[in-house]
Short mmCIF file of N, CA and C and ligand atoms in Angstrom, two decimals:
data_model
loop_
_atom_site.label_atom_id
_atom_site.label_comp_id
_atom_site.label_asym_id
_atom_site.label_seq_id
_atom_site.Cartn_x
_atom_site.Cartn_y
_atom_site.Cartn_z
N MET M 1 148.39 64.39 167.37
CA MET M 1 148.31 65.73 165.98
C MET M 1 146.87 66.60 167.02
N ARG M 2 146.35 67.79 165.99
CA ARG M 2 144.73 68.08 166.93
C ARG M 2 144.26 68.31 165.56
N ILE M 3 142.74 68.61 165.64
CA ILE M 3 142.25 68.58 164.18
C ILE M 3 141.66 69.82 164.67
N GLY M 4 141.07 70.76 163.66
CA GLY M 4 140.70 71.52 163.57
C GLY M 4 139.40 71.93 162.28
N LEU M 5 138.36 72.71 162.40
CA LEU M 5 137.10 72.46 162.03
C LEU M 5 136.54 73.74 161.67
N GLY M 6 136.39 74.44 160.22
CA GLY M 6 135.67 75.96 160.16
C GLY M 6 135.08 75.85 158.93
N LYS M 7 133.64 77.13 159.39
CA LYS M 7 132.93 77.02 158.73
C LYS M 7 133.00 78.37 158.08
N ASP M 8 132.19 78.79 156.74
CA ASP M 8 131.33 80.40 157.07
C ASP M 8 131.11 80.86 155.66
N LEU M 9 129.98 81.53 155.56
CA LEU M 9 129.13 81.83 154.65
C LEU M 9 128.82 83.43 154.17
N HIS M 10 129.42 83.98 153.17
CA HIS M 10 128.97 85.22 153.14
C HIS M 10 127.68 85.51 151.77
N ALA M 11 126.81 86.35 151.98
CA ALA M 11 126.24 86.98 150.77
C ALA M 11 127.00 87.19 149.32
N LEU M 12 126.12 87.35 148.62
CA LEU M 12 127.12 87.79 147.17
C LEU M 12 126.24 88.83 146.64
N VAL M 13 126.84 89.69 146.37
CA VAL M 13 125.91 90.53 146.12
C VAL M 13 126.71 91.63 145.04
N PRO M 14 125.86 92.42 144.16
CA PRO M 14 126.33 92.47 142.82
C PRO M 14 127.40 93.94 143.00
N GLY M 15 128.64 94.33 142.63
CA GLY M 15 129.48 95.35 142.68
C GLY M 15 130.49 95.25 144.25
N ARG M 16 131.09 93.64 144.58
CA ARG M 16 131.95 93.32 145.42
C ARG M 16 132.61 92.52 144.48
N ARG M 17 134.30 92.50 144.67
CA ARG M 17 134.94 91.68 144.21
C ARG M 17 134.61 89.84 144.86
N LEU M 18 134.50 89.17 143.96
CA LEU M 18 134.53 87.32 144.41
C LEU M 18 136.30 87.13 144.54
N VAL M 19 135.92 86.88 146.00
CA VAL M 19 137.67 86.80 146.61
C VAL M 19 138.17 85.62 147.28
N LEU M 20 138.68 84.46 146.95
CA LEU M 20 138.25 83.18 147.23
C LEU M 20 140.11 82.34 147.41
N GLY M 21 141.03 82.64 148.74
CA GLY M 21 141.84 82.26 149.04
C GLY M 21 143.34 83.24 148.66
N GLY M 22 142.74 84.46 148.79
CA GLY M 22 143.15 85.44 148.00
C GLY M 22 143.20 85.85 146.86
N VAL M 23 142.19 85.09 146.35
CA VAL M 23 142.63 85.16 143.78
C VAL M 23 141.30 85.76 143.99
N THR M 24 141.09 87.30 143.23
CA THR M 24 139.96 87.39 142.53
C THR M 24 138.94 86.53 140.95
N ILE M 25 138.68 86.37 141.47
CA ILE M 25 137.54 85.63 140.37
C ILE M 25 136.34 86.21 139.26
N PRO M 26 137.08 86.42 138.60
CA PRO M 26 136.23 86.93 137.94
C PRO M 26 134.33 87.04 138.01
N SER M 27 134.19 87.80 138.18
CA SER M 27 131.94 87.52 138.57
C SER M 27 130.88 88.26 138.57
N ASP M 28 130.05 88.35 138.16
CA ASP M 28 129.08 89.41 138.29
C ASP M 28 128.52 89.43 139.35
N ARG M 29 128.74 89.17 140.86
CA ARG M 29 128.66 89.55 142.07
C ARG M 29 129.93 88.36 142.98
N GLY M 30 129.71 89.35 143.86
CA GLY M 30 131.03 88.89 145.06
C GLY M 30 130.78 89.26 147.06
N GLU M 31 131.50 88.66 147.24
CA GLU M 31 130.99 88.45 149.02
C GLU M 31 131.18 89.83 150.05
N LYS M 32 129.85 90.14 150.29
CA LYS M 32 129.44 90.97 151.17
C LYS M 32 130.17 90.73 152.49
N GLY M 33 130.48 91.79 153.04
CA GLY M 33 131.19 91.84 154.48
C GLY M 33 132.19 92.93 154.89
N HIS M 34 132.55 92.90 156.52
CA HIS M 34 132.96 93.85 157.05
C HIS M 34 134.67 94.03 156.21
N SER M 35 134.99 92.65 156.09
CA SER M 35 136.36 92.34 155.48
C SER M 35 136.13 92.43 153.95
N ASP M 36 136.83 92.08 153.10
CA ASP M 36 136.39 91.26 151.88
C ASP M 36 135.97 90.19 152.00
N GLY M 37 135.50 89.50 152.73
CA GLY M 37 134.85 88.83 152.57
C GLY M 37 135.11 86.96 151.86
N ASP M 38 136.04 87.10 151.96
CA ASP M 38 136.84 85.95 151.55
C ASP M 38 136.51 84.83 152.78
N VAL M 39 135.76 83.96 152.39
CA VAL M 39 135.40 83.09 152.77
C VAL M 39 136.07 81.45 152.99
N LEU M 40 136.94 81.04 152.08
CA LEU M 40 137.44 80.68 151.89
C LEU M 40 138.65 80.41 153.10
N ILE M 41 139.26 82.16 153.48
CA ILE M 41 140.68 82.21 153.65
C ILE M 41 139.83 82.25 155.36
N HIS M 42 138.42 82.53 155.76
CA HIS M 42 137.44 82.59 156.62
C HIS M 42 137.47 81.08 157.68
N ALA M 43 137.39 80.42 156.69
CA ALA M 43 137.28 79.22 157.45
C ALA M 43 138.48 78.71 157.82
N VAL M 44 139.54 78.62 156.68
CA VAL M 44 140.66 77.99 157.09
C VAL M 44 141.57 78.90 158.31
N ALA M 45 140.82 79.77 157.97
CA ALA M 45 141.87 80.96 159.60
C ALA M 45 140.69 79.94 160.94
N ASP M 46 139.78 80.13 160.94
CA ASP M 46 139.13 79.40 162.04
C ASP M 46 139.40 77.96 161.74
N ALA M 47 139.66 77.20 161.04
CA ALA M 47 139.73 76.02 160.84
C ALA M 47 141.10 75.78 162.23
N ILE M 48 142.58 76.09 161.67
CA ILE M 48 143.18 76.72 162.32
C ILE M 48 143.59 76.92 164.04
N LEU M 49 142.99 77.80 164.24
CA LEU M 49 142.56 78.90 165.75
C LEU M 49 141.53 77.51 165.69
N GLY M 50 140.73 76.91 165.30
CA GLY M 50 140.13 75.54 166.51
C GLY M 50 141.23 74.21 166.82
N ALA M 51 141.79 74.19 165.72
CA ALA M 51 142.85 73.65 166.07
C ALA M 51 144.22 73.10 167.30
N LEU M 52 144.40 75.12 167.04
CA LEU M 52 145.02 75.59 168.02
C LEU M 52 144.14 75.26 169.49
N GLY M 53 143.36 75.66 169.39
CA GLY M 53 142.50 75.60 170.95
C GLY M 53 142.10 77.33 171.07
N MET M 54 141.94 78.37 169.71
CA MET M 54 142.11 79.47 170.00
C MET M 54 140.93 80.37 170.12
N ASP M 55 139.62 79.83 170.30
CA ASP M 55 138.39 79.78 169.73
C ASP M 55 138.35 80.39 168.81
N ASP M 56 138.00 81.84 167.56
CA ASP M 56 137.72 81.70 166.43
C ASP M 56 137.81 83.02 165.79
N ILE M 57 138.54 83.64 164.60
CA ILE M 57 138.46 84.45 164.35
C ILE M 57 138.06 85.99 164.88
N GLY M 58 136.78 85.96 165.01
CA GLY M 58 135.84 86.59 165.80
C GLY M 58 136.57 87.41 166.62
N HIS M 59 137.52 86.54 167.73
CA HIS M 59 137.82 86.94 168.90
C HIS M 59 138.67 88.33 169.02
N ILE M 60 139.78 87.86 166.64
CA ILE M 60 140.80 88.86 166.86
C ILE M 60 140.59 89.56 166.03
N TRP M 61 139.85 89.01 164.66
CA TRP M 61 139.19 89.93 164.37
C TRP M 61 137.78 90.38 164.06
N PRO M 62 137.52 91.50 165.53
CA PRO M 62 135.96 91.39 165.07
C PRO M 62 135.20 92.67 163.75
N ASP M 63 133.98 91.95 163.52
CA ASP M 63 133.53 92.55 162.86
C ASP M 63 132.56 93.35 162.69
N THR M 64 132.54 94.38 164.08
CA THR M 64 132.61 95.37 164.68
C THR M 64 133.95 96.65 164.42
N ASP M 65 135.46 96.19 164.42
CA ASP M 65 136.01 96.78 164.64
C ASP M 65 136.11 97.66 163.59
N PRO M 66 136.02 99.10 163.84
CA PRO M 66 136.11 99.64 162.34
C PRO M 66 137.19 99.80 162.00
N ARG M 67 138.38 99.94 162.11
CA ARG M 67 139.66 99.60 161.52
C ARG M 67 139.85 98.26 160.89
N LEU M 68 138.79 97.87 160.62
CA LEU M 68 138.76 96.32 160.03
C LEU M 68 138.48 96.43 158.47
N GLU M 69 137.38 97.47 158.97
CA GLU M 69 136.52 97.80 157.22
C GLU M 69 137.27 97.96 155.97
N GLY M 70 137.10 96.85 154.84
CA GLY M 70 137.54 96.39 154.40
C GLY M 70 138.23 96.06 153.97
N MET M 71 139.00 95.20 155.29
CA MET M 71 140.50 94.27 155.53
C MET M 71 140.81 93.45 154.36
N ASP M 72 141.67 93.38 153.88
CA ASP M 72 142.21 91.99 153.02
C ASP M 72 142.52 91.54 153.92
N SER M 73 142.13 89.97 153.58
CA SER M 73 141.87 88.96 153.98
C SER M 73 142.96 87.60 154.30
N ALA M 74 144.05 88.69 153.22
CA ALA M 74 145.43 88.30 153.19
C ALA M 74 146.10 88.10 154.88
N VAL M 75 146.26 88.84 155.38
CA VAL M 75 145.58 89.57 156.37
C VAL M 75 146.04 88.07 157.69
N ILE M 76 144.45 87.78 157.39
CA ILE M 76 144.20 86.76 158.49
C ILE M 76 145.16 85.71 158.32
N ALA M 77 145.11 85.24 156.54
CA ALA M 77 145.79 84.00 156.65
C ALA M 77 147.26 83.66 156.76
N LYS M 78 147.77 85.58 157.07
CA LYS M 78 149.32 85.22 157.56
C LYS M 78 149.37 84.96 158.73
N GLU M 79 148.70 85.80 159.32
CA GLU M 79 148.37 85.89 160.74
C GLU M 79 148.18 83.94 161.61
N ALA M 80 147.22 83.42 161.04
CA ALA M 80 146.91 82.01 161.52
C ALA M 80 147.72 80.98 161.27
N GLY M 81 148.88 81.25 159.45
CA GLY M 81 149.83 80.68 159.39
C GLY M 81 150.97 80.91 160.53
N LYS M 82 151.30 81.88 160.89
CA LYS M 82 151.94 82.20 161.92
C LYS M 82 151.85 81.09 163.35
N LEU M 83 150.31 81.12 164.13
CA LEU M 83 149.71 80.50 165.01
C LEU M 83 150.17 79.09 164.30
N ALA M 84 149.94 78.74 163.70
CA ALA M 84 150.32 77.39 163.59
C ALA M 84 151.77 77.14 163.90
N GLU M 85 152.77 77.44 163.75
CA GLU M 85 153.90 77.53 163.70
C GLU M 85 154.53 76.22 163.55
N GLY M 86 154.59 76.49 161.33
CA GLY M 86 154.59 74.99 160.78
C GLY M 86 154.50 73.88 161.54
N ARG M 87 152.97 73.88 162.14
CA ARG M 87 152.74 72.52 162.45
C ARG M 87 151.34 71.74 161.44
N ILE M 88 151.43 72.78 160.35
CA ILE M 88 150.28 71.75 159.76
C ILE M 88 150.57 71.13 158.56
N GLN M 89 150.02 69.89 158.86
CA GLN M 89 149.89 68.68 158.38
C GLN M 89 149.11 68.59 156.88
N ASN M 90 147.82 69.15 157.06
CA ASN M 90 147.47 69.11 155.25
C ASN M 90 145.64 70.07 156.21
N ILE M 91 145.17 70.88 154.94
CA ILE M 91 144.25 71.09 154.95
C ILE M 91 143.25 70.53 153.96
N ASP M 92 142.52 70.02 154.05
CA ASP M 92 141.44 70.07 152.86
C ASP M 92 140.23 70.99 152.87
N THR M 93 139.46 71.39 152.38
CA THR M 93 138.44 72.41 151.99
C THR M 93 137.12 71.84 151.07
N ILE M 94 136.32 72.51 151.39
CA ILE M 94 135.36 72.88 149.83
C ILE M 94 134.21 74.06 150.01
N ILE M 95 134.60 74.52 149.10
CA ILE M 95 133.70 75.89 148.80
C ILE M 95 132.38 75.34 147.86
N THR M 96 131.79 76.18 148.05
CA THR M 96 129.44 75.96 147.29
C THR M 96 129.19 76.91 146.98
N LEU M 97 129.20 77.30 145.72
CA LEU M 97 128.78 77.67 144.96
C LEU M 97 128.46 77.08 143.73
N GLU M 98 127.02 78.37 143.50
CA GLU M 98 126.56 78.13 141.99
C GLU M 98 127.22 78.91 141.13
N HIS M 99 127.48 79.28 140.94
CA HIS M 99 128.25 80.53 139.48
C HIS M 99 129.15 80.88 140.44
N PRO M 100 130.41 81.75 138.90
CA PRO M 100 131.10 80.38 138.18
C PRO M 100 131.64 79.78 138.52
N LYS M 101 131.86 78.62 137.84
CA LYS M 101 132.37 77.35 137.93
C LYS M 101 134.14 77.59 138.10
N LEU M 102 134.74 77.15 139.69
CA LEU M 102 135.69 77.11 140.18
C LEU M 102 136.90 76.97 139.40
N GLU M 103 136.36 75.29 138.43
CA GLU M 103 137.58 74.80 138.34
C GLU M 103 138.93 75.41 137.73
N GLY M 104 139.21 75.98 137.13
CA GLY M 104 140.82 76.82 136.39
C GLY M 104 140.95 77.72 136.87
N TYR M 105 140.59 77.71 138.30
CA TYR M 105 141.16 78.22 139.13
C TYR M 105 141.86 77.85 140.85
N ARG M 106 141.24 76.66 140.44
CA ARG M 106 141.26 76.40 142.32
C ARG M 106 143.33 75.70 142.56
N GLY M 107 143.79 75.58 141.31
CA GLY M 107 145.12 75.63 140.93
C GLY M 107 145.89 77.34 142.10
N ALA M 108 145.48 77.88 140.93
CA ALA M 108 145.86 79.16 142.00
C ALA M 108 145.50 79.50 142.84
N ILE M 109 143.85 79.52 143.67
CA ILE M 109 143.62 79.51 144.59
C ILE M 109 144.57 78.95 145.89
N ARG M 110 144.24 77.50 145.83
CA ARG M 110 145.42 76.96 146.67
C ARG M 110 147.05 76.95 146.70
N ASP M 111 147.99 77.19 145.50
CA ASP M 111 149.01 77.96 145.51
C ASP M 111 149.20 79.65 146.51
N ASN M 112 148.13 80.60 145.96
CA ASN M 112 148.23 81.31 146.90
C ASN M 112 148.37 81.44 148.93
N LEU M 113 146.75 80.85 148.48
CA LEU M 113 146.68 79.96 149.70
C LEU M 113 148.29 79.42 150.59
N ALA M 114 148.31 78.90 150.52
CA ALA M 114 149.79 78.12 150.50
C ALA M 114 150.99 79.16 151.21
N SER M 115 151.08 79.94 150.04
CA SER M 115 152.09 81.08 150.18
C SER M 115 151.40 82.09 151.11
N LEU M 116 150.51 82.25 151.31
CA LEU M 116 149.93 83.03 152.53
C LEU M 116 150.39 82.30 153.66
N LEU M 117 150.13 81.37 154.19
CA LEU M 117 149.43 80.76 155.10
C LEU M 117 151.49 80.09 155.62
N GLY M 118 152.39 80.19 154.20
CA GLY M 118 153.81 79.92 154.71
C GLY M 118 154.12 77.85 154.63
N ILE M 119 153.01 77.46 154.04
CA ILE M 119 153.64 76.23 153.82
C ILE M 119 153.29 75.42 151.91
N PRO M 120 154.06 74.49 151.56
CA PRO M 120 153.47 73.73 150.80
C PRO M 120 151.82 73.40 149.91
N ALA M 121 152.07 73.75 148.47
CA ALA M 121 150.74 74.04 148.25
C ALA M 121 149.97 72.39 148.18
N SER M 122 151.70 71.08 147.85
CA SER M 122 150.97 69.72 148.14
C SER M 122 149.93 69.48 149.50
N LYS M 123 149.89 70.13 150.95
CA LYS M 123 149.37 69.92 152.01
C LYS M 123 147.75 70.40 152.05
N ILE M 124 147.43 71.24 150.69
CA ILE M 124 146.25 72.35 150.58
C ILE M 124 145.31 71.35 149.33
N ASN M 125 144.21 71.55 149.42
CA ASN M 125 143.42 70.85 148.80
C ASN M 125 141.82 71.47 148.56
N ILE M 126 141.49 71.73 147.12
CA ILE M 126 140.65 72.48 147.22
C ILE M 126 139.35 72.06 146.25
N LYS M 127 138.31 71.90 147.15
CA LYS M 127 137.32 71.24 145.98
C LYS M 127 136.37 71.78 146.22
N ALA M 128 135.33 71.89 145.23
CA ALA M 128 134.62 72.98 144.77
C ALA M 128 132.91 72.14 144.32
N LYS M 129 131.73 72.95 144.41
CA LYS M 129 130.89 72.21 144.31
C LYS M 129 129.86 73.22 144.41
N THR M 130 128.24 72.91 144.24
CA THR M 130 127.46 73.53 143.45
C THR M 130 125.52 72.82 144.37
N ALA M 131 125.14 73.61 145.02
CA ALA M 131 124.03 73.57 145.85
C ALA M 131 122.70 72.73 144.58
N GLU M 132 123.28 72.93 143.77
CA GLU M 132 122.37 72.09 142.82
C GLU M 132 120.97 73.11 143.00
N GLY M 133 120.92 73.91 143.21
CA GLY M 133 119.91 74.89 143.07
C GLY M 133 118.72 75.15 144.25
N PHE M 134 119.27 74.62 145.53
CA PHE M 134 118.70 74.73 146.72
C PHE M 134 119.61 75.85 147.36
N GLY M 135 118.49 76.54 148.04
CA GLY M 135 118.84 77.32 149.47
C GLY M 135 119.64 78.68 148.61
N PRO M 136 119.55 79.80 149.65
CA PRO M 136 120.64 80.98 149.39
C PRO M 136 121.94 80.23 148.60
N VAL M 137 122.31 79.52 148.92
CA VAL M 137 124.04 79.39 147.54
C VAL M 137 123.12 78.93 146.62
N GLY M 138 122.61 77.78 146.65
CA GLY M 138 121.42 76.96 144.89
C GLY M 138 121.03 78.13 144.37
N ARG M 139 120.35 79.77 144.88
CA ARG M 139 119.94 80.29 144.21
C ARG M 139 121.26 81.91 143.80
N GLY M 140 122.11 81.74 144.01
CA GLY M 140 123.08 82.84 143.63
C GLY M 140 123.31 84.06 144.51
N GLU M 141 122.81 83.71 145.68
CA GLU M 141 122.71 84.75 146.30
C GLU M 141 123.88 84.32 148.11
N ALA M 142 124.97 83.57 147.98
CA ALA M 142 125.42 83.30 149.50
C ALA M 142 126.41 82.81 148.35
N ILE M 143 127.48 81.92 149.68
CA ILE M 143 128.72 81.27 149.24
C ILE M 143 129.44 80.77 150.35
N GLU M 144 129.28 79.65 150.60
CA GLU M 144 129.46 79.07 151.71
C GLU M 144 131.47 78.24 151.08
N ALA M 145 132.18 78.45 152.20
CA ALA M 145 133.20 77.02 152.43
C ALA M 145 133.64 76.68 153.98
N GLU M 146 134.13 75.53 153.67
CA GLU M 146 134.27 74.51 154.60
C GLU M 146 135.36 73.94 154.93
N ALA M 147 136.44 73.86 155.95
CA ALA M 147 137.83 73.75 156.07
C ALA M 147 137.69 72.91 157.64
N ILE M 148 138.99 72.21 157.16
CA ILE M 148 139.26 71.07 158.01
C ILE M 148 141.20 71.06 158.30
N VAL M 149 141.24 70.86 159.30
CA VAL M 149 143.33 71.44 159.32
C VAL M 149 143.57 69.85 160.58
N LEU M 150 144.70 69.68 160.01
CA LEU M 150 144.87 69.03 160.82
C LEU M 150 146.79 69.76 161.09
N LEU M 151 147.08 69.42 162.82
CA LEU M 151 148.43 69.72 162.70
C LEU M 151 148.60 69.06 163.87
N ASP M 152 150.17 68.94 163.72
CA ASP M 152 150.81 68.74 164.73
C ASP M 152 150.61 68.83 165.98
N ASP M 153 150.68 68.07 167.16
CA ASP M 153 150.09 68.76 168.86
C ASP M 153 151.04 69.14 169.11
MG1 LIG T 1 133.27 85.78 156.72
#
């Protein structure tokens, strides 16, 4: 087996969409970023690339590339799924966000992410928690995601 770890953080600002796993969540603020800022896809893609020994998403999709401005991160998820070539055993994730509460959206996020990666939804777990008011995430100024993936060697 091979294991990969991914993590991402984006600032949350008014006037941007909050996108997680390609699903837009109703919110008064969203991820600031060169792309759509989908922290969950970025963390999951980084975990997959890590397990494959392929550096990180910044090498493939640099945030200095003007062609990637406003890019839909679904493109990153689809490409990472292809690179994994059906070897994904499971993916576990944590999204840390003060508000809104994600409980009602976890299923939709899991299903959409699974479809982008081309794997069954049963191989993905989405956990959501708050930062209990501490730090930039706790103040609602940022959102963070972590992911771990297991691949067949
Ligand atoms: Mg990112």
